[in-house]
mmCIF file of C-alpha atoms in Angstrom:
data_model
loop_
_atom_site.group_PDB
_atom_site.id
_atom_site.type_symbol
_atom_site.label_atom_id
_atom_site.label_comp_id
_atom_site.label_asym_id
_atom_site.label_seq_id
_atom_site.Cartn_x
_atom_site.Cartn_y
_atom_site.Cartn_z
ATOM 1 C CA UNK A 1 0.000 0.000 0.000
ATOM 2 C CA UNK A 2 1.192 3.462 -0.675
ATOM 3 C CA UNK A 3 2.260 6.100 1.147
ATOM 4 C CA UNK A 4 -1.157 8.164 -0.079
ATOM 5 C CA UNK A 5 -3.440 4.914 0.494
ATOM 6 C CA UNK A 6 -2.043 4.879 3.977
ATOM 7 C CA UNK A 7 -2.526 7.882 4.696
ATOM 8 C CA UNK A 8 -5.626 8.288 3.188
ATOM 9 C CA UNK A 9 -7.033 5.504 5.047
ATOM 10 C CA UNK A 10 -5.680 6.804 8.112
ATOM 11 C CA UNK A 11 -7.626 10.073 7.249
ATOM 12 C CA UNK A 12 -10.840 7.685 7.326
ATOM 13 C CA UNK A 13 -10.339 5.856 10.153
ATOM 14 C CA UNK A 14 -9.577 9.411 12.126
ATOM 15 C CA UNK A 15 -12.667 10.765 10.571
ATOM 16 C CA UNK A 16 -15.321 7.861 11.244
ATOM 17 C CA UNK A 17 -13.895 7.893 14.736
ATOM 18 C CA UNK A 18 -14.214 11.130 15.047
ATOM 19 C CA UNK A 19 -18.183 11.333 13.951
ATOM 20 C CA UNK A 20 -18.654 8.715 16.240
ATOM 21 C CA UNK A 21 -16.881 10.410 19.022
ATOM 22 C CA UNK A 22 -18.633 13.837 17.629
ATOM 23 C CA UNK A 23 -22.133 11.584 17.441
ATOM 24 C CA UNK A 24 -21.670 10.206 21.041
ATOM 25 C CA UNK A 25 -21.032 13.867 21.883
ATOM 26 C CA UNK A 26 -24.329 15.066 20.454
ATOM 27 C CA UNK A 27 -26.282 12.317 21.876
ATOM 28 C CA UNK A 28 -24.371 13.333 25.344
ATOM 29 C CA UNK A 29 -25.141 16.203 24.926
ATOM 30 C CA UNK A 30 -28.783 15.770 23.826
ATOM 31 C CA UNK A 31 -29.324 13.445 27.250
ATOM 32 C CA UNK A 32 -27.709 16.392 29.454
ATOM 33 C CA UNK A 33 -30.582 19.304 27.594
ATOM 34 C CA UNK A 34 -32.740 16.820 27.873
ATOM 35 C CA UNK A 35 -31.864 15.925 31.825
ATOM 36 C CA UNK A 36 -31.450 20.470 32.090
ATOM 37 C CA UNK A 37 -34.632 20.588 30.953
ATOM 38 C CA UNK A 38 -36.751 18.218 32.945
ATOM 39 C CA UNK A 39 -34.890 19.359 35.974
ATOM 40 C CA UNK A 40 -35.718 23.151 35.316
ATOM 41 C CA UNK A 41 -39.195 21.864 34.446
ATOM 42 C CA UNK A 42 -39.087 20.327 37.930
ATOM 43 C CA UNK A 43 -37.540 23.084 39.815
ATOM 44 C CA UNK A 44 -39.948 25.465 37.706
ATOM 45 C CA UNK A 45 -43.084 23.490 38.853
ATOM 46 C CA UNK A 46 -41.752 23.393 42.714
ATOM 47 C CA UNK A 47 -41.412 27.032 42.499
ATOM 48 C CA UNK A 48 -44.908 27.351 41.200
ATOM 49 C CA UNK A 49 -45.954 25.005 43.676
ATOM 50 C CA UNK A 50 -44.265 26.813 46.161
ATOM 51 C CA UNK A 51 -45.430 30.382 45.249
ATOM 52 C CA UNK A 52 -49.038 28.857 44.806
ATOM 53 C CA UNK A 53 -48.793 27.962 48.350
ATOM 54 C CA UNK A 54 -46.813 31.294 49.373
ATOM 55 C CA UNK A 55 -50.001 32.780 47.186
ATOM 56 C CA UNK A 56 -52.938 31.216 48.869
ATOM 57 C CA UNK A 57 -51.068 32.169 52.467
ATOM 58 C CA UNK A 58 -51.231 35.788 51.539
ATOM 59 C CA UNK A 59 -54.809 35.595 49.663
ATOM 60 C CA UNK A 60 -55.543 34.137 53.378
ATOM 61 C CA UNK A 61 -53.695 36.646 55.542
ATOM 62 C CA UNK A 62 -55.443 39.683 54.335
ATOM 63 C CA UNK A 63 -58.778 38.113 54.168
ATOM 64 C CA UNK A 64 -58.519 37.126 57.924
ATOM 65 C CA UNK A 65 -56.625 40.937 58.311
ATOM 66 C CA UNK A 66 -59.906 42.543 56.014
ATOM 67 C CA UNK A 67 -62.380 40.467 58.444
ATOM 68 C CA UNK A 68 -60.498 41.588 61.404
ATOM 69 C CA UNK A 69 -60.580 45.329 60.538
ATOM 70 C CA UNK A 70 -64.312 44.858 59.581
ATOM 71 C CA UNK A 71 -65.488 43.725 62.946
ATOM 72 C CA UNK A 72 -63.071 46.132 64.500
ATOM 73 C CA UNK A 73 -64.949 49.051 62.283
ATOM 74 C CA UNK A 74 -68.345 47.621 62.862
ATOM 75 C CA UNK A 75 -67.523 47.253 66.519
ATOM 76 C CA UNK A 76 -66.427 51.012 67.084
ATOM 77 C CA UNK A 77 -69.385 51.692 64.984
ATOM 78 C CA UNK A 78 -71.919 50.321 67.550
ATOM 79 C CA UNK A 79 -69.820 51.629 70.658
ATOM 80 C CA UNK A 80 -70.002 54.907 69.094
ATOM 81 C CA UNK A 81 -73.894 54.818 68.436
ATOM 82 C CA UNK A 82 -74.214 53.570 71.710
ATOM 83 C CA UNK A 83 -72.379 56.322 73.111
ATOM 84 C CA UNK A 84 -74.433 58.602 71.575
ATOM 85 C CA UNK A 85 -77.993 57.101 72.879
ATOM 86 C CA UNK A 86 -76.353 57.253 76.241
ATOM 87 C CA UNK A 87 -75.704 61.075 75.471
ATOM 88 C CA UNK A 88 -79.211 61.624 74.326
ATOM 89 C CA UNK A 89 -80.632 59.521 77.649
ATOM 90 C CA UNK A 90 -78.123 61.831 79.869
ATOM 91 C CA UNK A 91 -79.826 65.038 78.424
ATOM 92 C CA UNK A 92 -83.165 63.824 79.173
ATOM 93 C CA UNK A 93 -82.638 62.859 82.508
ATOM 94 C CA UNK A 94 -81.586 66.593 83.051
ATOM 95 C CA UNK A 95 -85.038 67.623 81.503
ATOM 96 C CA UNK A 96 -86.522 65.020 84.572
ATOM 97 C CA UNK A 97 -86.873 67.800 86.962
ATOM 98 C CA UNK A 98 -88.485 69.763 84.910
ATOM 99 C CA UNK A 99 -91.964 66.776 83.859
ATOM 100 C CA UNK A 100 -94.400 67.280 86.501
ATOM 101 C CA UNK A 101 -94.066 63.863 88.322
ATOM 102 C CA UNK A 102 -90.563 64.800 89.163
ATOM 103 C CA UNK A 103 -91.836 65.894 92.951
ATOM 104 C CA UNK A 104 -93.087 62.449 93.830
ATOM 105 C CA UNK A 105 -90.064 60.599 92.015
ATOM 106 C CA UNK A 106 -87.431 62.807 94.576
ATOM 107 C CA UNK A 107 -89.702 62.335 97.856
ATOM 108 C CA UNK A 108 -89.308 58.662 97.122
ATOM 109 C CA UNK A 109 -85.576 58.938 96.344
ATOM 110 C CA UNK A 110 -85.099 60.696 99.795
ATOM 111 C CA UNK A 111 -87.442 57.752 101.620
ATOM 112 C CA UNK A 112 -85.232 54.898 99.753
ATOM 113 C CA UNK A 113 -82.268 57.173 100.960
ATOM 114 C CA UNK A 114 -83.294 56.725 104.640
ATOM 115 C CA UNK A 115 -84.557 53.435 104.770
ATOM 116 C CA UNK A 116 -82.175 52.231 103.457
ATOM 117 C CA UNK A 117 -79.113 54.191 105.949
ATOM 118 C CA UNK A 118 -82.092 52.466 108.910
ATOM 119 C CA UNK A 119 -83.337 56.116 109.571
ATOM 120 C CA UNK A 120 -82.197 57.890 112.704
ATOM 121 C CA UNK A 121 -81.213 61.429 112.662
ATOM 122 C CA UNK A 122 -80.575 62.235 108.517
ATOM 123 C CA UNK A 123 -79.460 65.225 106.301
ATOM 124 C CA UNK A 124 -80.793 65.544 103.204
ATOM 125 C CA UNK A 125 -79.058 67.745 100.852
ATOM 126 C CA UNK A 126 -80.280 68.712 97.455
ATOM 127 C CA UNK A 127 -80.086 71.275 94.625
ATOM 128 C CA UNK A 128 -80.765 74.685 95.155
ATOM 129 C CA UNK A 129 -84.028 74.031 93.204
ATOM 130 C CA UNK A 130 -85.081 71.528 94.977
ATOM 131 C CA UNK A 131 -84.723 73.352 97.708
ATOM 132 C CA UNK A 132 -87.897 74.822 97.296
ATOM 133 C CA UNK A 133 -89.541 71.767 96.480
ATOM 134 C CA UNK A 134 -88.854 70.048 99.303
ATOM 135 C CA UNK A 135 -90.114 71.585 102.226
ATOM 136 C CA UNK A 136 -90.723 71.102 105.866
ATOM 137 C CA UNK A 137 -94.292 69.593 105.506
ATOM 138 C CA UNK A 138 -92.618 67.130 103.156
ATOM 139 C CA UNK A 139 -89.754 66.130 105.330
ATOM 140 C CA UNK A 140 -92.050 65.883 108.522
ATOM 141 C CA UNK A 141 -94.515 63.208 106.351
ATOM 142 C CA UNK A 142 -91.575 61.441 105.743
ATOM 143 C CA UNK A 143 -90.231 61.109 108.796
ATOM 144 C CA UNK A 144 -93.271 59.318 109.628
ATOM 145 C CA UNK A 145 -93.012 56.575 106.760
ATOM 146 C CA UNK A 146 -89.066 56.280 107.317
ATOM 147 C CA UNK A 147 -89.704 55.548 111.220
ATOM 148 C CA UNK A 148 -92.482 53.082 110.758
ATOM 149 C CA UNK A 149 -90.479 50.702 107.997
ATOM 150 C CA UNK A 150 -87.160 51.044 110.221
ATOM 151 C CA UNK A 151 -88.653 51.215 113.845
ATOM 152 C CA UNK A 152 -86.506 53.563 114.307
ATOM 153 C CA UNK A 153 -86.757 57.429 115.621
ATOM 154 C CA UNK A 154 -86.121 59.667 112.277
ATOM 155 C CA UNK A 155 -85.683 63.041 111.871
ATOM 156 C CA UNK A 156 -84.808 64.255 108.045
ATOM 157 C CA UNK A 157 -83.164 67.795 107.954
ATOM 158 C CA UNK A 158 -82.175 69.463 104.846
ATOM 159 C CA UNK A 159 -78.380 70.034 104.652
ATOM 160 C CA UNK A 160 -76.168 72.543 102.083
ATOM 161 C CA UNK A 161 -76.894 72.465 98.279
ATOM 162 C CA UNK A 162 -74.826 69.993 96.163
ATOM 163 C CA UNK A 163 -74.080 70.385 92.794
ATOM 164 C CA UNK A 164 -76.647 67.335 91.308
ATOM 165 C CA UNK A 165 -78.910 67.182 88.125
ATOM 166 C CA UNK A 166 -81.502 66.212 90.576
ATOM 167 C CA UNK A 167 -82.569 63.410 93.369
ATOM 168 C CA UNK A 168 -80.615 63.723 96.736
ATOM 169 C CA UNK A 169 -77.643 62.695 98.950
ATOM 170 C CA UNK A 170 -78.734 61.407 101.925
ATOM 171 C CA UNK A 171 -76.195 61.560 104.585
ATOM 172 C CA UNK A 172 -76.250 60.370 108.755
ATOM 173 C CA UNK A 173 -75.916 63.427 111.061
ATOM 174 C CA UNK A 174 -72.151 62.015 112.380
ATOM 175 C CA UNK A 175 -71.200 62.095 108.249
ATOM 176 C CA UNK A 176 -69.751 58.406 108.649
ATOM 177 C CA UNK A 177 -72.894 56.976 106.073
ATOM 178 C CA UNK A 178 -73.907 58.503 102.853
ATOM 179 C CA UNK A 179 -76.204 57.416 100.224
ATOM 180 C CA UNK A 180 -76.110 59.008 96.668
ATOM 181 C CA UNK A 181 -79.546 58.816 95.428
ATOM 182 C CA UNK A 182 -78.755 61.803 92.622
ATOM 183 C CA UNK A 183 -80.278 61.149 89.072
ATOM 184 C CA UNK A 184 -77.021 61.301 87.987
ATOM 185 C CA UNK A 185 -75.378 58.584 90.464
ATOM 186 C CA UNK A 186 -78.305 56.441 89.692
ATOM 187 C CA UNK A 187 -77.626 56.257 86.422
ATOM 188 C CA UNK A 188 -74.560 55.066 86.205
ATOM 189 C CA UNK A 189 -75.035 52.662 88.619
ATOM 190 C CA UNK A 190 -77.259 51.463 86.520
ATOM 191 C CA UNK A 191 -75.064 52.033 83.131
ATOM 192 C CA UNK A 192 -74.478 48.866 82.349
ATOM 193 C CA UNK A 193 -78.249 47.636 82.171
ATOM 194 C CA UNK A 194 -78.980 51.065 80.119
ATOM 195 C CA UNK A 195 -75.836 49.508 77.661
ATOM 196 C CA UNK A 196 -77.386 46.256 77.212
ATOM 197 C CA UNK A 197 -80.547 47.552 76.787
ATOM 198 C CA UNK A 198 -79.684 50.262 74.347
ATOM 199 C CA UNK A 199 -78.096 47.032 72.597
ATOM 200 C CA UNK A 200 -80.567 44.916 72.823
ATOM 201 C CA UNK A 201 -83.186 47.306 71.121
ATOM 202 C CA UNK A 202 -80.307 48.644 68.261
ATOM 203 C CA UNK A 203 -78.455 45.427 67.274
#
């Protein structure tokens, strides 16, 4: 064989090895894309998966956040309107003195007052316009009333004015006992009941 046969075959051999090296190559590298690919495709999907989940967490976070600031609102809403019927029932319990019917609702404040300090020797203090309203006749009938449901000697004398809407503060002559029987101190006592029932009627 001659030199040009030889190393034209040697050409051929290097070649064919070399597409089949080049062709292994391809397919190589074919198998690694293709491997790439499915693993982005994977890693893709987890990350969907993932930010699906991170997603729905959010979406569920500011729904409970929304409902939380709703009933928050809603709840200031009604304290607010309740507020205000508790305003509106103050102003009318300042126009109290003024109904006709008021007399008899304070000379049964002051006999509650008594009774319930047991009677005995009692000052009664009031407004100054109640003052006039209550006068001695009045005290001296209750006297009467106080001493037969406590048994006990009463005498009801009217002290200095106090600053009150209306009603009375009945107090024992020594000052050690008091009972606040004013339309104002009654009412809060009572605040909570007016609340629930101012409730109960709105909501």
């Amino acid at each position: 064989m001659g030199v040009d046969k030889i190393k034209s075959k040697i050409l051929e051999d290097a070649k064919a090895e070399a597409n089949k090296i080049i062709s292994q190559a391809e397919e190589e590298k074919a198998k690694i894309l293709e491997k790439a690919k499915e693993e982005a495709e994977k890693r893709k999907a987890e990350i969907l998966k993932k930010g699906e989940k991170e997603a729905e967490m959010t979406k569920s976070r500011i729904i409970s956040e929304a409902k939380l600031e709703a009933k928050k609102k809603l709840l200031e809403a009604k304290e607010e309107i309740i507020n205000m019927a508790i305003e509106k029932l103050r102003e009318e319990l300042a126009k109290l003195p003024e109904q006709s019917e008021y007399k008899d609702k304070l000379i049964n404040l002051i006999k509650d007052g008594a009774v319930s300090l047991g009677g005995g020797e009692l000052v009664v203090r009031l407004n100054k316009r109640d003052m006039d309203i209550i006068d001695d006749s009045v005290l001296w009938n209750l006297e009467k009333e106080v001493e037969e449901m406590t048994k006990k000697v009463t005498v009801l004398k009217k002290g200095k004015p106090v600053d009150i809407i209306g009603g009375c503060i009945i107090e024992t002559a020594d000052g050690l006992k008091s009972l606040d029987n004013s339309l104002e101190a009654i009412f809060n006592r009572n605040l909570d009941v007016v609340r629930a029932r101012i409730t109960e009627k709105l909501f």
